[in-house]
């Protein structure tokens, strides 16, 4: 079974631009969560989508948004990029539903904002 | 600030020794606790989890202990191997929001041959 894939793996953008990152979950998984990882703040939860609906949201500004498609693939968008948005963006998929289901992480997208 | 934290940022052990990685949490309402391992260039990998109504859970070479009285979580790795070198994170899930993991800062484990 293929794992979680994220594209692109590396990205360099300029302040003020916007960026879209993509995540393809494991087949059959309906939940996709996004996390931001930085050396200073560690791993922080952005949001979670389940069956095309945002189910949970972290404490990030509205510049960070996401969506999920009917095939469970998810995208996250960051508008008006700031230098502080430079980070590793990870997505994780799980079966979803109620209760706890193990989350499987992708390798991440390394975003550098200059 | 972080409510899930780690006592030590780095841990160095000799190959073959046992490793203990600690984690403190502050929210007694958390339902699940999970340990993740992250190797360089990779996403976090699930190691083991424990429900809040359990004290101990064992996996292959790993044991997680939960002490709710002092809000402390630990990961024990038996017979540590070079392949265990990585950053280890504890994470908690609160209030049934299973898609929202609250991560600690991480402990870097280095295994000396």
PDB file of C-alpha atoms in Angstrom:
ATOM      1  CA  UNK A   1       0.000   0.000   0.000  1.00  0.00           C
ATOM      2  CA  UNK A   2       1.417   3.391  -0.975  1.00  0.00           C
ATOM      3  CA  UNK A   3       2.135   5.829   1.807  1.00  0.00           C
ATOM      4  CA  UNK A   4       1.167   9.461   2.146  1.00  0.00           C
ATOM      5  CA  UNK A   5       2.634  11.559  -0.625  1.00  0.00           C
ATOM      6  CA  UNK A   6       3.212  15.285  -0.627  1.00  0.00           C
ATOM      7  CA  UNK A   7       4.069  17.549  -3.514  1.00  0.00           C
ATOM      8  CA  UNK A   8       6.189  19.422  -4.063  1.00  0.00           C
ATOM      9  CA  UNK A   9       8.936  18.309  -1.695  1.00  0.00           C
ATOM     10  CA  UNK A  10      10.749  21.634  -1.808  1.00  0.00           C
ATOM     11  CA  UNK A  11       9.554  25.102  -2.617  1.00  0.00           C
ATOM     12  CA  UNK A  12      11.073  28.564  -2.562  1.00  0.00           C
ATOM     13  CA  UNK A  13       8.763  31.562  -2.604  1.00  0.00           C
ATOM     14  CA  UNK A  14       9.048  35.291  -2.100  1.00  0.00           C
ATOM     15  CA  UNK A  15       7.296  37.321   0.587  1.00  0.00           C
ATOM     16  CA  UNK A  16       3.829  38.338  -0.464  1.00  0.00           C
ATOM     17  CA  UNK A  17       3.319  35.425  -2.811  1.00  0.00           C
ATOM     18  CA  UNK A  18       0.929  32.569  -2.223  1.00  0.00           C
ATOM     19  CA  UNK A  19       1.562  28.857  -2.292  1.00  0.00           C
ATOM     20  CA  UNK A  20      -0.466  25.675  -2.612  1.00  0.00           C
ATOM     21  CA  UNK A  21       0.726  22.370  -1.220  1.00  0.00           C
ATOM     22  CA  UNK A  22      -0.780  19.005  -2.029  1.00  0.00           C
ATOM     23  CA  UNK A  23      -1.262  15.838  -0.018  1.00  0.00           C
ATOM     24  CA  UNK A  24      -2.456  12.445  -1.226  1.00  0.00           C
ATOM     25  CA  UNK A  25      -3.521  10.223   1.670  1.00  0.00           C
ATOM     26  CA  UNK A  26      -3.254   6.482   1.943  1.00  0.00           C
ATOM     27  CA  UNK A  27      -5.965   4.771  -0.044  1.00  0.00           C
ATOM     28  CA  UNK A  28      -9.099   4.395   2.056  1.00  0.00           C
ATOM     29  CA  UNK A  29      -8.158   7.103   4.526  1.00  0.00           C
ATOM     30  CA  UNK A  30     -10.735   9.842   4.873  1.00  0.00           C
ATOM     31  CA  UNK A  31      -9.007  12.170   7.330  1.00  0.00           C
ATOM     32  CA  UNK A  32      -6.140  14.465   6.431  1.00  0.00           C
ATOM     33  CA  UNK A  33      -4.427  16.702   8.969  1.00  0.00           C
ATOM     34  CA  UNK A  34      -1.846  19.384   8.287  1.00  0.00           C
ATOM     35  CA  UNK A  35       0.997  20.423  10.577  1.00  0.00           C
ATOM     36  CA  UNK A  36       3.685  23.066  10.477  1.00  0.00           C
ATOM     37  CA  UNK A  37       7.110  22.139  11.818  1.00  0.00           C
ATOM     38  CA  UNK A  38       9.721  24.754  12.715  1.00  0.00           C
ATOM     39  CA  UNK A  39      12.798  24.571  14.939  1.00  0.00           C
ATOM     40  CA  UNK A  40      11.375  27.207  17.248  1.00  0.00           C
ATOM     41  CA  UNK A  41       7.749  26.129  17.590  1.00  0.00           C
ATOM     42  CA  UNK A  42       8.033  22.438  16.838  1.00  0.00           C
ATOM     43  CA  UNK A  43       5.063  20.633  15.338  1.00  0.00           C
ATOM     44  CA  UNK A  44       1.875  22.656  15.340  1.00  0.00           C
ATOM     45  CA  UNK A  45      -1.520  21.589  14.146  1.00  0.00           C
ATOM     46  CA  UNK A  46      -3.030  23.610  11.319  1.00  0.00           C
ATOM     47  CA  UNK A  47      -6.302  21.878  10.474  1.00  0.00           C
ATOM     48  CA  UNK A  48      -7.959  18.576   9.788  1.00  0.00           C
ATOM     49  CA  UNK A  49     -10.324  17.574   7.016  1.00  0.00           C
ATOM     50  CA  UNK A  50     -12.647  14.636   7.094  1.00  0.00           C
ATOM     51  CA  UNK A  51     -14.981  13.767   4.234  1.00  0.00           C
ATOM     52  CA  UNK A  52     -14.365  17.144   2.561  1.00  0.00           C
ATOM     53  CA  UNK A  53     -15.248  19.115   5.715  1.00  0.00           C
ATOM     54  CA  UNK A  54     -12.906  20.930   8.039  1.00  0.00           C
ATOM     55  CA  UNK A  55     -13.335  19.128  11.351  1.00  0.00           C
ATOM     56  CA  UNK A  56     -10.669  20.782  13.496  1.00  0.00           C
ATOM     57  CA  UNK A  57      -8.658  23.960  13.247  1.00  0.00           C
ATOM     58  CA  UNK A  58      -5.528  25.154  15.009  1.00  0.00           C
ATOM     59  CA  UNK A  59      -4.491  28.663  15.972  1.00  0.00           C
ATOM     60  CA  UNK A  60      -3.177  29.941  12.687  1.00  0.00           C
ATOM     61  CA  UNK A  61      -4.189  33.134  10.874  1.00  0.00           C
ATOM     62  CA  UNK A  62      -6.707  33.098   8.080  1.00  0.00           C
ATOM     63  CA  UNK A  63      -3.892  33.237   5.527  1.00  0.00           C
ATOM     64  CA  UNK A  64      -3.670  29.494   6.045  1.00  0.00           C
ATOM     65  CA  UNK A  65      -6.502  27.593   4.441  1.00  0.00           C
ATOM     66  CA  UNK A  66      -7.186  24.161   3.118  1.00  0.00           C
ATOM     67  CA  UNK A  67      -9.627  21.939   1.378  1.00  0.00           C
ATOM     68  CA  UNK A  68     -10.282  18.309   0.706  1.00  0.00           C
ATOM     69  CA  UNK A  69     -11.577  16.725  -2.443  1.00  0.00           C
ATOM     70  CA  UNK A  70     -13.976  13.845  -2.868  1.00  0.00           C
ATOM     71  CA  UNK A  71     -11.060  11.435  -3.367  1.00  0.00           C
ATOM     72  CA  UNK A  72      -9.677  12.566   0.043  1.00  0.00           C
ATOM     73  CA  UNK A  73      -6.723  14.370  -1.493  1.00  0.00           C
ATOM     74  CA  UNK A  74      -6.097  17.640   0.280  1.00  0.00           C
ATOM     75  CA  UNK A  75      -4.482  20.944  -0.468  1.00  0.00           C
ATOM     76  CA  UNK A  76      -3.398  23.713   1.812  1.00  0.00           C
ATOM     77  CA  UNK A  77      -2.888  27.282   0.704  1.00  0.00           C
ATOM     78  CA  UNK A  78      -0.918  30.062   2.305  1.00  0.00           C
ATOM     79  CA  UNK A  79      -1.558  33.538   0.995  1.00  0.00           C
ATOM     80  CA  UNK A  80       0.594  36.645   1.441  1.00  0.00           C
ATOM     81  CA  UNK A  81       3.619  34.666   2.539  1.00  0.00           C
ATOM     82  CA  UNK A  82       5.767  35.934   5.387  1.00  0.00           C
ATOM     83  CA  UNK A  83       9.337  35.020   6.262  1.00  0.00           C
ATOM     84  CA  UNK A  84       8.038  33.231   9.350  1.00  0.00           C
ATOM     85  CA  UNK A  85       6.072  30.846   7.175  1.00  0.00           C
ATOM     86  CA  UNK A  86       9.299  29.096   6.252  1.00  0.00           C
ATOM     87  CA  UNK A  87       8.813  25.604   7.637  1.00  0.00           C
ATOM     88  CA  UNK A  88       8.313  21.955   6.921  1.00  0.00           C
ATOM     89  CA  UNK A  89       4.646  21.335   6.220  1.00  0.00           C
ATOM     90  CA  UNK A  90       3.507  17.842   7.017  1.00  0.00           C
ATOM     91  CA  UNK A  91       0.271  16.148   6.259  1.00  0.00           C
ATOM     92  CA  UNK A  92      -0.991  13.016   7.939  1.00  0.00           C
ATOM     93  CA  UNK A  93      -3.814  10.725   6.972  1.00  0.00           C
ATOM     94  CA  UNK A  94      -5.899   8.334   8.987  1.00  0.00           C
ATOM     95  CA  UNK A  95      -9.062   6.318   8.606  1.00  0.00           C
ATOM     96  CA  UNK A  96     -10.907   8.999  10.546  1.00  0.00           C
ATOM     97  CA  UNK A  97     -14.276   8.503  12.079  1.00  0.00           C
ATOM     98  CA  UNK A  98     -14.731   8.549  15.825  1.00  0.00           C
ATOM     99  CA  UNK A  99     -12.125   7.435  18.309  1.00  0.00           C
ATOM    100  CA  UNK A 100      -8.421   7.307  17.715  1.00  0.00           C
ATOM    101  CA  UNK A 101      -6.918   6.135  14.480  1.00  0.00           C
ATOM    102  CA  UNK A 102      -3.213   6.047  13.846  1.00  0.00           C
ATOM    103  CA  UNK A 103      -1.997   8.954  11.743  1.00  0.00           C
ATOM    104  CA  UNK A 104       0.472   8.274   8.961  1.00  0.00           C
ATOM    105  CA  UNK A 105       2.688  11.163   8.010  1.00  0.00           C
ATOM    106  CA  UNK A 106       4.041  12.110   4.629  1.00  0.00           C
ATOM    107  CA  UNK A 107       7.647  13.275   4.122  1.00  0.00           C
ATOM    108  CA  UNK A 108       6.631  16.918   4.136  1.00  0.00           C
ATOM    109  CA  UNK A 109       7.059  19.933   1.900  1.00  0.00           C
ATOM    110  CA  UNK A 110       9.957  22.198   2.791  1.00  0.00           C
ATOM    111  CA  UNK A 111       8.855  25.785   2.158  1.00  0.00           C
ATOM    112  CA  UNK A 112      11.410  28.574   2.167  1.00  0.00           C
ATOM    113  CA  UNK A 113      10.193  32.160   2.008  1.00  0.00           C
ATOM    114  CA  UNK A 114      12.756  34.776   1.001  1.00  0.00           C
TER     115      UNK A 114
ATOM    116  CA  UNK B   1       2.963  28.074  25.621  1.00  0.00           C
ATOM    117  CA  UNK B   2       3.454  24.388  25.073  1.00  0.00           C
ATOM    118  CA  UNK B   3       1.396  22.156  27.305  1.00  0.00           C
ATOM    119  CA  UNK B   4       3.165  19.022  26.211  1.00  0.00           C
ATOM    120  CA  UNK B   5       6.851  19.287  26.890  1.00  0.00           C
ATOM    121  CA  UNK B   6       9.983  17.223  27.260  1.00  0.00           C
ATOM    122  CA  UNK B   7      12.443  17.144  30.135  1.00  0.00           C
ATOM    123  CA  UNK B   8      15.573  16.741  28.006  1.00  0.00           C
ATOM    124  CA  UNK B   9      16.223  18.078  24.528  1.00  0.00           C
ATOM    125  CA  UNK B  10      19.001  15.547  23.832  1.00  0.00           C
ATOM    126  CA  UNK B  11      19.806  12.057  25.023  1.00  0.00           C
ATOM    127  CA  UNK B  12      22.920  10.070  24.222  1.00  0.00           C
ATOM    128  CA  UNK B  13      23.076   6.346  24.992  1.00  0.00           C
ATOM    129  CA  UNK B  14      25.392   3.469  24.275  1.00  0.00           C
ATOM    130  CA  UNK B  15      24.253   0.840  21.809  1.00  0.00           C
ATOM    131  CA  UNK B  16      22.618  -1.999  23.691  1.00  0.00           C
ATOM    132  CA  UNK B  17      21.601   0.120  26.657  1.00  0.00           C
ATOM    133  CA  UNK B  18      18.029   1.002  27.487  1.00  0.00           C
ATOM    134  CA  UNK B  19      16.760   4.504  26.712  1.00  0.00           C
ATOM    135  CA  UNK B  20      14.149   6.455  28.603  1.00  0.00           C
ATOM    136  CA  UNK B  21      12.594   9.530  27.073  1.00  0.00           C
ATOM    137  CA  UNK B  22      10.313  11.631  29.247  1.00  0.00           C
ATOM    138  CA  UNK B  23       7.417  13.931  28.586  1.00  0.00           C
ATOM    139  CA  UNK B  24       5.230  16.124  30.790  1.00  0.00           C
ATOM    140  CA  UNK B  25       1.746  17.239  29.950  1.00  0.00           C
ATOM    141  CA  UNK B  26      -0.602  19.671  31.611  1.00  0.00           C
ATOM    142  CA  UNK B  27      -4.101  18.799  30.422  1.00  0.00           C
ATOM    143  CA  UNK B  28      -5.674  16.017  32.448  1.00  0.00           C
ATOM    144  CA  UNK B  29      -8.523  15.818  29.917  1.00  0.00           C
ATOM    145  CA  UNK B  30      -6.351  14.326  27.204  1.00  0.00           C
ATOM    146  CA  UNK B  31      -7.658  11.012  25.894  1.00  0.00           C
ATOM    147  CA  UNK B  32      -4.680   9.547  24.143  1.00  0.00           C
ATOM    148  CA  UNK B  33      -0.936   9.901  24.222  1.00  0.00           C
ATOM    149  CA  UNK B  34       1.283   8.875  21.364  1.00  0.00           C
ATOM    150  CA  UNK B  35       4.987   8.607  20.787  1.00  0.00           C
ATOM    151  CA  UNK B  36       6.397   9.417  17.363  1.00  0.00           C
ATOM    152  CA  UNK B  37       9.849   8.938  15.920  1.00  0.00           C
ATOM    153  CA  UNK B  38      11.154  11.303  13.274  1.00  0.00           C
ATOM    154  CA  UNK B  39      14.252  10.519  11.305  1.00  0.00           C
ATOM    155  CA  UNK B  40      16.077  13.143   9.322  1.00  0.00           C
ATOM    156  CA  UNK B  41      14.226  14.040   6.137  1.00  0.00           C
ATOM    157  CA  UNK B  42      11.154  12.046   7.023  1.00  0.00           C
ATOM    158  CA  UNK B  43       7.791  12.646   8.583  1.00  0.00           C
ATOM    159  CA  UNK B  44       7.002  11.413  12.096  1.00  0.00           C
ATOM    160  CA  UNK B  45       6.407   7.692  12.414  1.00  0.00           C
ATOM    161  CA  UNK B  46       3.975   6.248  14.942  1.00  0.00           C
ATOM    162  CA  UNK B  47       5.667   4.143  17.613  1.00  0.00           C
ATOM    163  CA  UNK B  48       3.119   3.403  20.288  1.00  0.00           C
ATOM    164  CA  UNK B  49       0.094   4.926  21.907  1.00  0.00           C
ATOM    165  CA  UNK B  50      -1.657   4.662  25.247  1.00  0.00           C
ATOM    166  CA  UNK B  51      -5.144   5.545  26.369  1.00  0.00           C
ATOM    167  CA  UNK B  52      -5.664   7.729  29.387  1.00  0.00           C
ATOM    168  CA  UNK B  53      -7.257   4.816  31.296  1.00  0.00           C
ATOM    169  CA  UNK B  54      -4.069   2.747  31.052  1.00  0.00           C
ATOM    170  CA  UNK B  55      -0.791   2.926  32.966  1.00  0.00           C
ATOM    171  CA  UNK B  56       1.457   0.884  30.749  1.00  0.00           C
ATOM    172  CA  UNK B  57       1.572  -0.482  27.255  1.00  0.00           C
ATOM    173  CA  UNK B  58       4.243  -2.587  25.618  1.00  0.00           C
ATOM    174  CA  UNK B  59       5.263  -2.956  22.020  1.00  0.00           C
ATOM    175  CA  UNK B  60       8.233  -4.463  20.314  1.00  0.00           C
ATOM    176  CA  UNK B  61      11.256  -3.217  22.328  1.00  0.00           C
ATOM    177  CA  UNK B  62       9.243  -0.205  23.467  1.00  0.00           C
ATOM    178  CA  UNK B  63       7.164   0.464  26.547  1.00  0.00           C
ATOM    179  CA  UNK B  64       5.114   3.537  27.297  1.00  0.00           C
ATOM    180  CA  UNK B  65       4.290   4.445  30.880  1.00  0.00           C
ATOM    181  CA  UNK B  66       1.641   6.935  31.865  1.00  0.00           C
ATOM    182  CA  UNK B  67       1.514   8.485  35.314  1.00  0.00           C
ATOM    183  CA  UNK B  68      -1.628  10.568  35.495  1.00  0.00           C
ATOM    184  CA  UNK B  69      -0.966  11.651  39.057  1.00  0.00           C
ATOM    185  CA  UNK B  70       2.054  13.703  38.024  1.00  0.00           C
ATOM    186  CA  UNK B  71       1.017  14.054  34.372  1.00  0.00           C
ATOM    187  CA  UNK B  72       4.065  12.314  33.090  1.00  0.00           C
ATOM    188  CA  UNK B  73       4.638  10.073  30.096  1.00  0.00           C
ATOM    189  CA  UNK B  74       7.747   8.085  29.271  1.00  0.00           C
ATOM    190  CA  UNK B  75       9.012   5.972  26.421  1.00  0.00           C
ATOM    191  CA  UNK B  76      11.391   3.167  27.193  1.00  0.00           C
ATOM    192  CA  UNK B  77      13.412   1.610  24.395  1.00  0.00           C
ATOM    193  CA  UNK B  78      15.106  -1.662  25.220  1.00  0.00           C
ATOM    194  CA  UNK B  79      18.488  -2.612  23.786  1.00  0.00           C
ATOM    195  CA  UNK B  80      18.831   0.658  21.882  1.00  0.00           C
ATOM    196  CA  UNK B  81      20.194   0.274  18.376  1.00  0.00           C
ATOM    197  CA  UNK B  82      21.840   2.772  16.002  1.00  0.00           C
ATOM    198  CA  UNK B  83      18.644   2.743  13.945  1.00  0.00           C
ATOM    199  CA  UNK B  84      16.833   4.204  16.936  1.00  0.00           C
ATOM    200  CA  UNK B  85      18.722   7.474  16.527  1.00  0.00           C
ATOM    201  CA  UNK B  86      16.074  10.068  15.772  1.00  0.00           C
ATOM    202  CA  UNK B  87      13.972  12.794  17.345  1.00  0.00           C
ATOM    203  CA  UNK B  88      11.175  11.469  19.520  1.00  0.00           C
ATOM    204  CA  UNK B  89       7.976  13.388  20.106  1.00  0.00           C
ATOM    205  CA  UNK B  90       5.206  12.798  22.534  1.00  0.00           C
ATOM    206  CA  UNK B  91       1.786  13.980  21.482  1.00  0.00           C
ATOM    207  CA  UNK B  92      -1.616  14.132  23.075  1.00  0.00           C
ATOM    208  CA  UNK B  93      -5.147  14.180  21.819  1.00  0.00           C
ATOM    209  CA  UNK B  94      -7.665  16.213  23.712  1.00  0.00           C
ATOM    210  CA  UNK B  95     -11.393  16.028  23.869  1.00  0.00           C
ATOM    211  CA  UNK B  96     -11.908  13.477  21.131  1.00  0.00           C
ATOM    212  CA  UNK B  97     -10.405  15.717  18.460  1.00  0.00           C
ATOM    213  CA  UNK B  98      -8.500  12.816  17.073  1.00  0.00           C
ATOM    214  CA  UNK B  99      -7.245  14.695  14.065  1.00  0.00           C
ATOM    215  CA  UNK B 100      -5.545  17.306  16.241  1.00  0.00           C
ATOM    216  CA  UNK B 101      -2.324  16.137  17.788  1.00  0.00           C
ATOM    217  CA  UNK B 102      -0.635  18.424  20.320  1.00  0.00           C
ATOM    218  CA  UNK B 103       3.080  17.742  20.045  1.00  0.00           C
ATOM    219  CA  UNK B 104       5.897  18.283  22.487  1.00  0.00           C
ATOM    220  CA  UNK B 105       9.160  19.866  21.394  1.00  0.00           C
ATOM    221  CA  UNK B 106      11.015  16.601  20.862  1.00  0.00           C
ATOM    222  CA  UNK B 107      14.037  14.781  22.264  1.00  0.00           C
ATOM    223  CA  UNK B 108      16.949  13.910  20.045  1.00  0.00           C
ATOM    224  CA  UNK B 109      18.229  10.421  20.780  1.00  0.00           C
ATOM    225  CA  UNK B 110      21.794   9.626  19.706  1.00  0.00           C
ATOM    226  CA  UNK B 111      23.036   6.069  19.922  1.00  0.00           C
ATOM    227  CA  UNK B 112      26.775   5.586  20.260  1.00  0.00           C
ATOM    228  CA  UNK B 113      28.181   2.386  18.731  1.00  0.00           C
TER     229      UNK B 113
END
